XYZ file of C-alpha atoms in Angstrom:
571
model
C 0.000 0.000 0.000
C 1.402 3.370 -0.947
C -1.205 5.864 0.269
C 0.423 8.447 2.550
C -1.592 7.868 5.700
C -1.216 9.566 9.038
C 0.463 6.491 10.531
C 3.413 6.838 8.114
C 4.748 9.699 10.252
C 5.238 7.088 12.976
C 5.883 3.806 11.153
C 6.976 4.735 7.647
C 10.256 6.507 8.341
C 13.562 4.777 7.627
C 15.469 6.491 10.419
C 16.054 6.248 14.158
C 12.543 7.407 15.008
C 10.898 4.949 12.620
C 13.123 2.174 14.007
C 11.966 2.967 17.570
C 8.262 3.136 16.706
C 8.287 -0.133 14.757
C 10.719 -2.119 16.872
C 8.925 -1.707 20.171
C 5.599 -2.619 18.557
C 7.209 -5.755 17.182
C 7.797 -7.069 20.713
C 4.097 -8.069 20.573
C 4.754 -10.311 17.594
C 3.602 -8.033 14.757
C 5.416 -8.867 11.467
C 7.048 -6.394 9.087
C 4.093 -6.196 6.728
C 1.790 -4.905 9.486
C 3.616 -1.602 9.005
C 3.328 -1.486 5.225
C 1.076 1.574 5.204
C -2.277 -0.127 5.746
C -4.770 1.807 7.932
C -3.930 1.524 11.613
C -7.141 1.518 13.633
C -7.203 2.413 17.291
C -9.752 0.649 19.484
C -10.481 3.065 22.324
C -11.698 0.814 25.119
C -13.378 1.887 28.362
C -13.535 -1.689 29.683
C -13.160 -1.936 33.452
C -14.286 -4.249 36.215
C -15.199 -1.090 38.137
C -17.569 -0.122 35.326
C -20.012 -3.056 35.241
C -21.893 -1.499 32.310
C -18.744 -1.817 30.199
C -17.584 -5.217 31.422
C -18.364 -6.841 28.070
C -16.195 -4.489 26.028
C -13.083 -6.650 26.333
C -14.898 -9.299 24.271
C -16.365 -6.797 21.813
C -12.886 -5.463 21.118
C -11.983 -8.881 19.712
C -14.929 -8.662 17.343
C -13.783 -5.233 16.163
C -10.265 -6.578 15.582
C -11.603 -9.392 13.411
C -13.383 -6.877 11.216
C -10.351 -4.604 10.956
C -8.073 -7.469 9.926
C -10.657 -8.683 7.409
C -10.770 -5.258 5.760
C -6.982 -5.047 5.501
C -6.350 -2.807 8.486
C -4.130 -3.149 11.538
C -6.080 -2.975 14.854
C -4.446 -1.700 18.043
C -6.414 -1.550 21.277
C -5.722 1.093 23.913
C -7.338 1.886 27.272
C -8.706 5.183 28.485
C -10.289 6.224 31.764
C -13.482 4.311 32.522
C -16.325 6.052 34.332
C -18.433 3.679 36.414
C -21.648 5.610 36.956
C -22.821 3.392 39.792
C -19.425 3.175 41.497
C -17.689 6.577 41.394
C -17.839 9.330 44.018
C -18.726 12.148 44.167
C -20.155 11.683 40.638
C -18.963 10.259 37.319
C -19.956 13.534 35.652
C -17.033 15.231 37.406
C -14.736 13.092 35.268
C -16.514 13.134 31.882
C -14.292 15.976 30.708
C -11.194 14.196 32.010
C -12.115 11.144 29.938
C -12.597 13.435 26.936
C -9.107 14.819 27.479
C -7.712 11.287 27.783
C -9.392 10.208 24.542
C -8.401 13.343 22.632
C -4.750 13.244 23.612
C -4.433 9.484 23.110
C -5.831 9.718 19.577
C -3.626 12.704 18.784
C -0.405 11.254 20.221
C -0.559 7.778 18.676
C 0.003 6.875 15.028
C -3.522 5.784 14.165
C -5.673 6.646 11.156
C -9.116 6.010 12.625
C -10.717 4.962 15.892
C -13.499 2.732 17.157
C -14.991 4.041 20.401
C -16.052 1.248 22.765
C -18.238 2.699 25.513
C -21.603 2.337 27.125
C -21.928 3.619 30.678
C -23.542 7.045 30.916
C -20.527 9.366 30.663
C -18.234 7.148 28.586
C -20.128 7.603 25.317
C -20.270 11.420 25.380
C -16.758 11.679 26.823
C -15.324 9.525 24.061
C -17.248 11.375 21.354
C -16.136 14.759 22.696
C -12.497 13.680 22.652
C -12.671 12.099 19.211
C -14.508 15.075 17.727
C -11.770 17.411 18.939
C -9.151 15.518 16.897
C -11.523 14.764 13.987
C -10.017 11.534 12.710
C -12.477 8.962 11.283
C -14.413 7.557 14.260
C -17.323 5.214 14.901
C -19.092 3.974 18.054
C -19.885 0.492 19.317
C -21.927 0.557 22.524
C -21.743 -2.153 25.158
C -25.501 -2.748 24.942
C -28.175 -3.080 27.632
C -28.430 -5.845 30.215
C -31.111 -8.488 29.969
C -34.383 -7.600 31.651
C -34.276 -7.692 35.426
C -36.405 -10.404 37.037
C -37.944 -10.605 40.493
C -40.949 -12.555 41.773
C -41.917 -13.542 38.253
C -41.997 -10.049 36.787
C -39.664 -7.720 34.895
C -37.901 -5.034 36.891
C -35.845 -2.179 35.516
C -32.485 -0.681 36.453
C -32.768 2.471 38.505
C -36.464 3.040 37.871
C -37.553 0.195 40.125
C -34.755 0.971 42.591
C -36.357 4.371 43.226
C -39.827 2.805 43.467
C -38.730 0.024 45.803
C -36.803 2.464 47.993
C -39.885 4.635 48.441
C -41.989 1.553 49.157
C -39.594 0.544 51.941
C -39.736 4.049 53.404
C -43.531 3.907 53.262
C -43.611 0.536 55.041
C -45.100 -1.148 51.959
C -42.085 -3.343 51.170
C -39.901 -5.318 53.529
C -36.160 -4.802 53.652
C -35.806 -8.533 52.948
C -37.735 -8.191 49.690
C -35.733 -5.071 48.813
C -32.505 -7.023 49.200
C -33.891 -9.956 47.212
C -34.770 -7.668 44.310
C -31.151 -6.450 44.281
C -29.912 -9.850 43.122
C -32.413 -10.066 40.254
C -31.948 -6.518 38.968
C -28.668 -6.910 37.074
C -28.580 -10.336 35.414
C -25.962 -9.885 32.702
C -23.232 -7.641 31.427
C -24.408 -4.358 29.963
C -25.856 -0.952 30.744
C -29.191 -0.168 32.407
C -31.955 -1.929 30.528
C -34.275 1.015 31.137
C -34.120 4.070 28.846
C -31.541 5.597 31.175
C -28.702 7.826 30.077
C -26.569 4.976 28.708
C -29.324 3.577 26.486
C -30.398 7.108 25.596
C -26.929 8.065 24.401
C -26.613 4.809 22.434
C -29.962 5.602 20.813
C -28.914 9.155 19.959
C -25.562 7.986 18.590
C -27.535 5.772 16.200
C -29.959 8.587 15.350
C -27.025 10.887 14.579
C -25.418 8.289 12.321
C -22.270 7.802 14.429
C -22.812 4.038 14.736
C -24.117 1.287 12.534
C -27.892 0.657 12.615
C -29.248 -1.435 15.546
C -26.383 -0.367 17.835
C -28.716 1.112 20.447
C -30.814 -1.818 21.593
C -29.105 -5.159 20.925
C -28.549 -6.740 24.360
C -24.958 -6.855 25.547
C -24.928 -10.648 25.576
C -26.670 -11.087 22.215
C -24.392 -12.654 19.587
C -25.623 -10.046 17.139
C -23.755 -7.377 19.103
C -20.492 -9.228 18.551
C -21.372 -9.419 14.859
C -22.067 -5.676 14.925
C -18.617 -5.112 16.449
C -17.073 -7.162 13.625
C -18.932 -5.149 10.987
C -17.905 -1.913 12.707
C -14.243 -2.941 12.558
C -14.630 -3.588 8.849
C -16.425 -0.299 8.326
C -13.850 1.907 10.101
C -11.181 0.777 7.631
C -13.481 1.811 4.790
C -14.151 5.136 6.552
C -10.423 5.858 6.630
C -10.277 5.158 2.879
C -13.274 7.451 2.321
C -12.048 10.055 4.862
C -15.375 10.269 6.715
C -14.725 12.212 9.912
C -16.912 13.187 12.906
C -17.245 16.694 11.476
C -18.880 15.189 8.371
C -21.519 13.409 10.455
C -22.012 15.654 13.478
C -23.723 18.545 11.695
C -26.516 20.698 13.065
C -28.977 18.417 11.270
C -27.595 15.443 13.210
C -28.061 17.250 16.521
C -31.640 18.200 15.651
C -32.297 14.553 14.742
C -30.912 13.584 18.154
C -33.257 16.038 19.878
C -36.235 14.583 18.005
C -35.154 11.033 18.756
C -34.623 11.833 22.429
C -38.219 13.013 22.670
C -39.554 9.974 20.812
C -37.739 7.445 23.009
C -38.407 9.288 26.294
C -34.684 9.824 26.661
C -32.656 11.098 29.561
C -32.423 14.759 30.541
C -28.673 14.170 30.666
C -28.671 14.133 26.872
C -29.013 17.912 27.049
C -25.649 18.585 28.683
C -23.905 15.916 26.601
C -25.232 17.107 23.241
C -24.452 20.738 24.092
C -20.890 19.822 25.064
C -20.392 17.711 21.933
C -21.739 20.495 19.727
C -19.217 22.839 21.286
C -16.400 20.474 20.313
C -17.402 20.281 16.634
C -18.317 23.941 16.310
C -22.030 23.419 15.712
C -24.357 26.185 16.867
C -26.654 24.475 19.359
C -28.393 26.154 22.273
C -30.627 25.089 25.116
C -33.576 26.624 23.272
C -33.075 24.139 20.419
C -34.336 21.393 22.703
C -37.781 22.980 22.516
C -37.833 21.770 18.899
C -38.614 18.312 20.258
C -41.232 19.437 22.772
C -44.169 18.533 20.520
C -42.824 15.108 19.510
C -44.959 12.314 20.998
C -43.471 9.610 23.183
C -43.284 6.523 20.967
C -41.181 4.092 23.001
C -43.072 2.524 25.892
C -39.967 1.991 27.993
C -39.150 2.753 31.645
C -38.950 5.262 33.221
C -41.579 6.950 31.017
C -43.325 3.730 30.073
C -43.725 0.064 30.848
C -41.151 -2.071 29.010
C -37.366 -2.462 28.921
C -34.580 -2.251 26.319
C -34.637 -5.972 25.575
C -38.290 -5.580 24.576
C -37.426 -2.470 22.554
C -34.817 -4.473 20.646
C -37.198 -7.315 19.819
C -39.868 -4.809 18.736
C -37.529 -3.376 16.092
C -35.347 -0.875 17.934
C -34.190 2.524 16.729
C -34.689 1.868 12.993
C -38.457 1.748 13.660
C -38.335 5.016 15.623
C -36.308 6.677 12.870
C -38.774 5.412 10.282
C -41.681 6.969 12.157
C -39.822 10.242 12.595
C -39.005 10.263 8.879
C -42.554 9.470 7.783
C -43.864 12.327 9.919
C -41.346 14.876 8.687
C -39.116 14.972 11.774
C -35.904 13.361 10.500
C -33.483 15.574 8.627
C -31.250 14.353 5.824
C -27.681 13.890 7.057
C -24.503 11.914 6.333
C -23.705 8.859 8.467
C -20.660 6.703 9.137
C -21.905 4.494 6.294
C -21.404 7.397 3.915
C -25.071 7.530 2.926
C -28.055 9.308 4.437
C -29.548 8.703 7.889
C -32.846 8.036 6.131
C -31.317 4.741 4.973
C -31.228 3.572 8.612
C -35.021 3.537 8.544
C -35.447 1.695 5.253
C -37.174 -1.638 5.669
C -37.666 -1.157 9.414
C -40.625 -3.102 10.764
C -42.315 -2.950 14.146
C -42.943 -6.339 15.710
C -44.716 -5.142 18.870
C -46.790 -1.990 18.621
C -47.323 -1.909 22.367
C -43.581 -1.341 22.828
C -43.078 1.062 19.925
C -46.187 3.138 19.423
C -47.228 5.254 16.449
C -47.597 9.011 16.082
C -51.368 8.451 15.919
C -51.488 6.427 19.154
C -48.429 7.408 21.211
C -47.643 6.602 24.820
C -47.982 10.337 25.527
C -48.524 13.272 23.180
C -46.064 16.174 23.023
C -43.756 14.598 25.596
C -40.357 16.059 24.635
C -38.197 17.974 27.098
C -39.302 21.478 28.045
C -36.939 24.373 28.540
C -37.937 26.705 31.379
C -36.770 30.284 31.901
C -37.614 33.031 34.355
C -36.107 35.015 37.188
C -35.208 31.754 38.956
C -33.406 30.368 35.881
C -32.288 33.262 33.650
C -30.078 30.947 31.583
C -32.551 28.094 31.587
C -33.648 24.891 33.273
C -35.281 21.707 31.970
C -38.080 19.328 32.883
C -39.068 15.961 31.399
C -42.869 15.862 30.946
C -42.901 12.217 29.853
C -41.702 11.207 33.332
C -43.675 13.857 35.256
C -47.105 14.100 36.846
C -49.238 16.120 34.453
C -51.002 18.398 36.945
C -47.715 19.399 38.573
C -46.379 20.810 35.319
C -48.571 23.860 36.006
C -48.131 24.639 39.680
C -47.505 27.334 42.267
C -46.323 26.418 45.730
C -44.261 27.288 48.770
C -40.566 26.435 48.707
C -38.811 24.341 51.306
C -35.081 24.867 50.852
C -32.151 22.577 51.526
C -28.896 24.524 51.387
C -26.745 21.406 50.952
C -27.104 17.747 50.056
C -26.114 16.888 53.626
C -28.920 19.021 55.030
C -31.401 17.346 52.708
C -30.339 13.828 53.683
C -30.372 14.679 57.395
C -33.859 16.172 57.338
C -35.904 14.600 54.537
C -37.318 11.879 56.817
C -38.182 14.124 59.753
C -41.787 13.665 60.806
C -42.009 17.371 61.637
C -40.641 18.583 58.294
C -42.936 21.528 57.418
C -44.011 20.420 53.942
C -47.196 19.330 52.190
C -47.792 17.592 48.879
C -48.093 21.041 47.298
C -44.720 22.236 48.579
C -41.779 22.688 46.223
C -38.496 21.171 47.375
C -35.399 23.203 46.468
C -31.840 21.873 46.659
C -28.828 24.168 46.286
C -25.136 23.532 45.761
C -25.329 20.568 43.394
C -24.372 22.291 40.151
C -21.158 21.895 38.140
C -19.064 24.029 40.516
C -21.009 23.532 43.707
C -20.884 19.782 44.302
C -18.640 19.692 42.186
C -19.628 17.764 39.076
C -23.415 18.257 38.876
C -24.488 14.898 40.383
C -27.705 12.950 39.816
C -29.434 14.060 43.015
C -32.118 16.319 41.562
C -34.808 13.673 42.060
C -34.780 14.165 45.824
C -36.668 11.591 47.894
C -40.251 12.449 48.734
C -40.351 13.352 52.471
C -41.169 10.207 54.445
C -44.197 11.770 56.141
C -45.715 12.333 52.681
C -44.665 8.926 51.336
C -46.643 7.342 54.176
C -49.678 9.302 53.001
C -49.328 7.912 49.490
C -47.565 10.885 47.872
C -45.197 9.696 45.147
C -44.400 12.917 43.315
C -43.955 16.607 44.027
C -42.019 19.401 42.352
C -38.302 19.340 43.053
C -35.916 22.034 41.805
C -32.117 22.018 41.757
C -29.031 23.012 39.807
C -28.093 19.322 39.556
C -29.104 16.449 37.286
C -31.089 13.259 37.714
C -30.506 9.743 36.515
C -31.986 8.906 33.148
C -33.700 6.032 34.928
C -35.471 8.405 37.341
C -38.941 9.888 37.118
C -41.055 12.627 38.634
C -41.750 16.337 38.208
C -38.138 17.311 38.655
C -36.755 20.632 37.403
C -33.057 20.342 36.668
C -29.945 22.149 35.410
C -31.082 25.516 36.836
C -28.589 28.057 35.523
C -26.684 29.953 36.680
C -26.147 27.505 39.538
C -26.301 28.665 43.136
C -22.528 28.401 43.662
C -21.969 30.713 40.675
C -24.257 33.366 42.168
C -27.440 32.334 40.387
C -30.874 33.293 41.748
C -31.367 29.737 43.018
C -28.911 30.603 45.778
C -31.251 33.358 46.998
C -34.349 31.210 47.501
C -35.534 30.898 51.105
C -37.991 28.544 52.755
C -41.439 30.122 52.569
C -40.917 31.805 49.179
C -43.506 31.095 46.510
C -42.434 29.602 43.184
C -44.487 29.311 40.009
C -43.844 26.639 37.373
C -45.446 26.505 33.929
C -44.178 23.903 31.493
C -46.778 25.079 28.999
C -45.415 28.620 29.022
C -41.824 27.554 29.629
C -41.462 29.637 32.787
C -39.909 29.223 36.227
C -40.334 32.207 38.539
C -39.513 33.092 42.114
C -42.372 35.280 43.377
C -40.222 37.606 45.442
C -39.793 41.344 44.842
C -36.687 42.561 43.072
C -35.910 44.785 46.057
C -35.850 41.788 48.384
C -33.733 39.781 45.948
C -31.249 42.652 45.683
C -30.878 42.715 49.463
C -30.375 38.952 49.557
C -27.841 39.120 46.744
C -25.742 41.653 48.628
C -25.667 39.386 51.675
C -24.983 36.163 49.716
C -21.590 34.436 49.915
C -20.497 31.335 47.958
C -19.705 28.110 49.753
C -16.011 27.369 50.202
C -14.646 25.025 47.482
C -14.613 21.349 48.375
C -11.392 20.726 46.427
C -8.245 22.858 46.291
C -5.887 20.702 44.219
C -5.659 18.312 41.303
C -8.138 17.746 38.516
C -11.136 18.654 40.676
C -9.705 22.145 41.250
C -9.037 22.509 37.523
C -12.630 21.437 36.907
C -14.152 23.912 39.391
C -12.033 26.754 38.052
C -12.824 26.030 34.378
C -16.225 24.339 34.082
C -18.949 26.033 32.069
C -22.554 26.190 33.182
C -25.195 23.626 32.231
C -26.524 25.500 29.208
C -23.020 25.265 27.725
C -22.806 21.522 28.368
C -20.619 21.753 31.492
C -17.488 21.320 29.401
C -14.225 22.934 30.494
C -13.819 26.349 28.905
C -10.400 25.583 27.397
C -11.625 22.356 25.757
C -14.343 23.889 23.576
C -13.524 23.475 19.882
C -10.973 21.203 18.255
C -7.329 20.995 17.225
C -6.617 18.952 14.105
C -3.011 20.039 13.622
C -0.570 17.168 13.002
C 1.945 16.314 15.695
C 5.374 17.005 14.175
C 7.834 16.822 17.072
C 9.337 13.429 17.873
C 9.882 11.925 21.308
C 13.573 11.057 20.809
């Protein structure tokens, strides 16, 4: 092969530097002809035993390698930081940008021509995409896939969604601790990500809708042999993408992001998609704002999957998966033409799609819920915006005015939420401060605060909760999130006091604190930020540099990309 590929600057030189690059690689048994100029494909793997969602990626990497070899490429696997959503403290979101840095610099520093991104758990997919987009070499995604359906007492149970429900039932005295513990063992029955439409499955769905993976990537179970076959085909395809020079910037256009917004509404996707899509758009230079998410507000909920519906990802797969959703979006004028990693149009992903269970994937005419896309809220409590997920909310609470009960910190909330004398009613609005990007730090998934135990005992299962944090994609309820600016950055949320009245209108897109401007001015003058929780290392860098939620909570110096070749040698 004679094509002057990127890898030739590492492995094609007949000098000391070329000798070093080739010789040390040969200690793994690679022969001379592996360095003959063929495409070298990096396999960016987030496998880790501390990231159970991604525990199957070691095997999938072998499938990718088979496809790369078949297509005449040279596969090389490399590790990057793995973010175990269920295992990391204080929150995996704190480290999403660190993973993106790891991915970006690894791709840039090594002599590869294209990359396959192996991820799955909530923050790994967006982190990998952000890093790859900033280098803009040919890239494609293979997700780890969802777990098999959870099983307990002869019924299906779903990751996260049923955890929240069972936890509240225990607090209400309706479920024994013994049963709660028994359900734990049946919840996670195989390798893979949450089998609800949580953030991991949402991001896999949106990656498919944007054309950054092969069709069917979103829903094939992690342990399904077809996912290994998909990995093989992806390895084959990335070699072809290098030949065709299809890069993330060719696929991740504004049209792709709008398609993702539409798809997120149709599948009842996670609110976390907002911060991830905004951050990714910032990396590729696409103009995308929080207000763009209102474009999906009138899209009906088509996928009857927890937490907004009844079924799980395994059922979604067997019903036809994302190709069926894309077909319905296309037929109803909500899927924009756009290039994919296959080189054709995203509309091709929907061709021939067939629904095999119309109770799992509904139609536009008979949806799970009408007009169920995310709503953007603005007002004097959220000048830069906040979001709510109507598909997972209680309808009557989406238009509500109530009295605030404020928790200044997460510790105060946890210490007091179960007090029998907590002065709240079902009409109260719970407010939690200090859980934004800077404040926690990392913007954790604590926005879906527990319902006060005294109300749980009375049968209350939802009430309005407002914070500058996030919530799990598996969670549900009338939860207002991502309030910006956050309290730690001096946003109005930091001025709210117990007893204040707050008005919420999802219909009008408003979120207002009903306190006079004179009173707010006085409070603002007396307000002081909380002392930082971290004063060194990456966490300090994060707190000093992180953008607010409406900018995707990326680090300010990482926005954009750098595609310049690396010219200086290491010896």
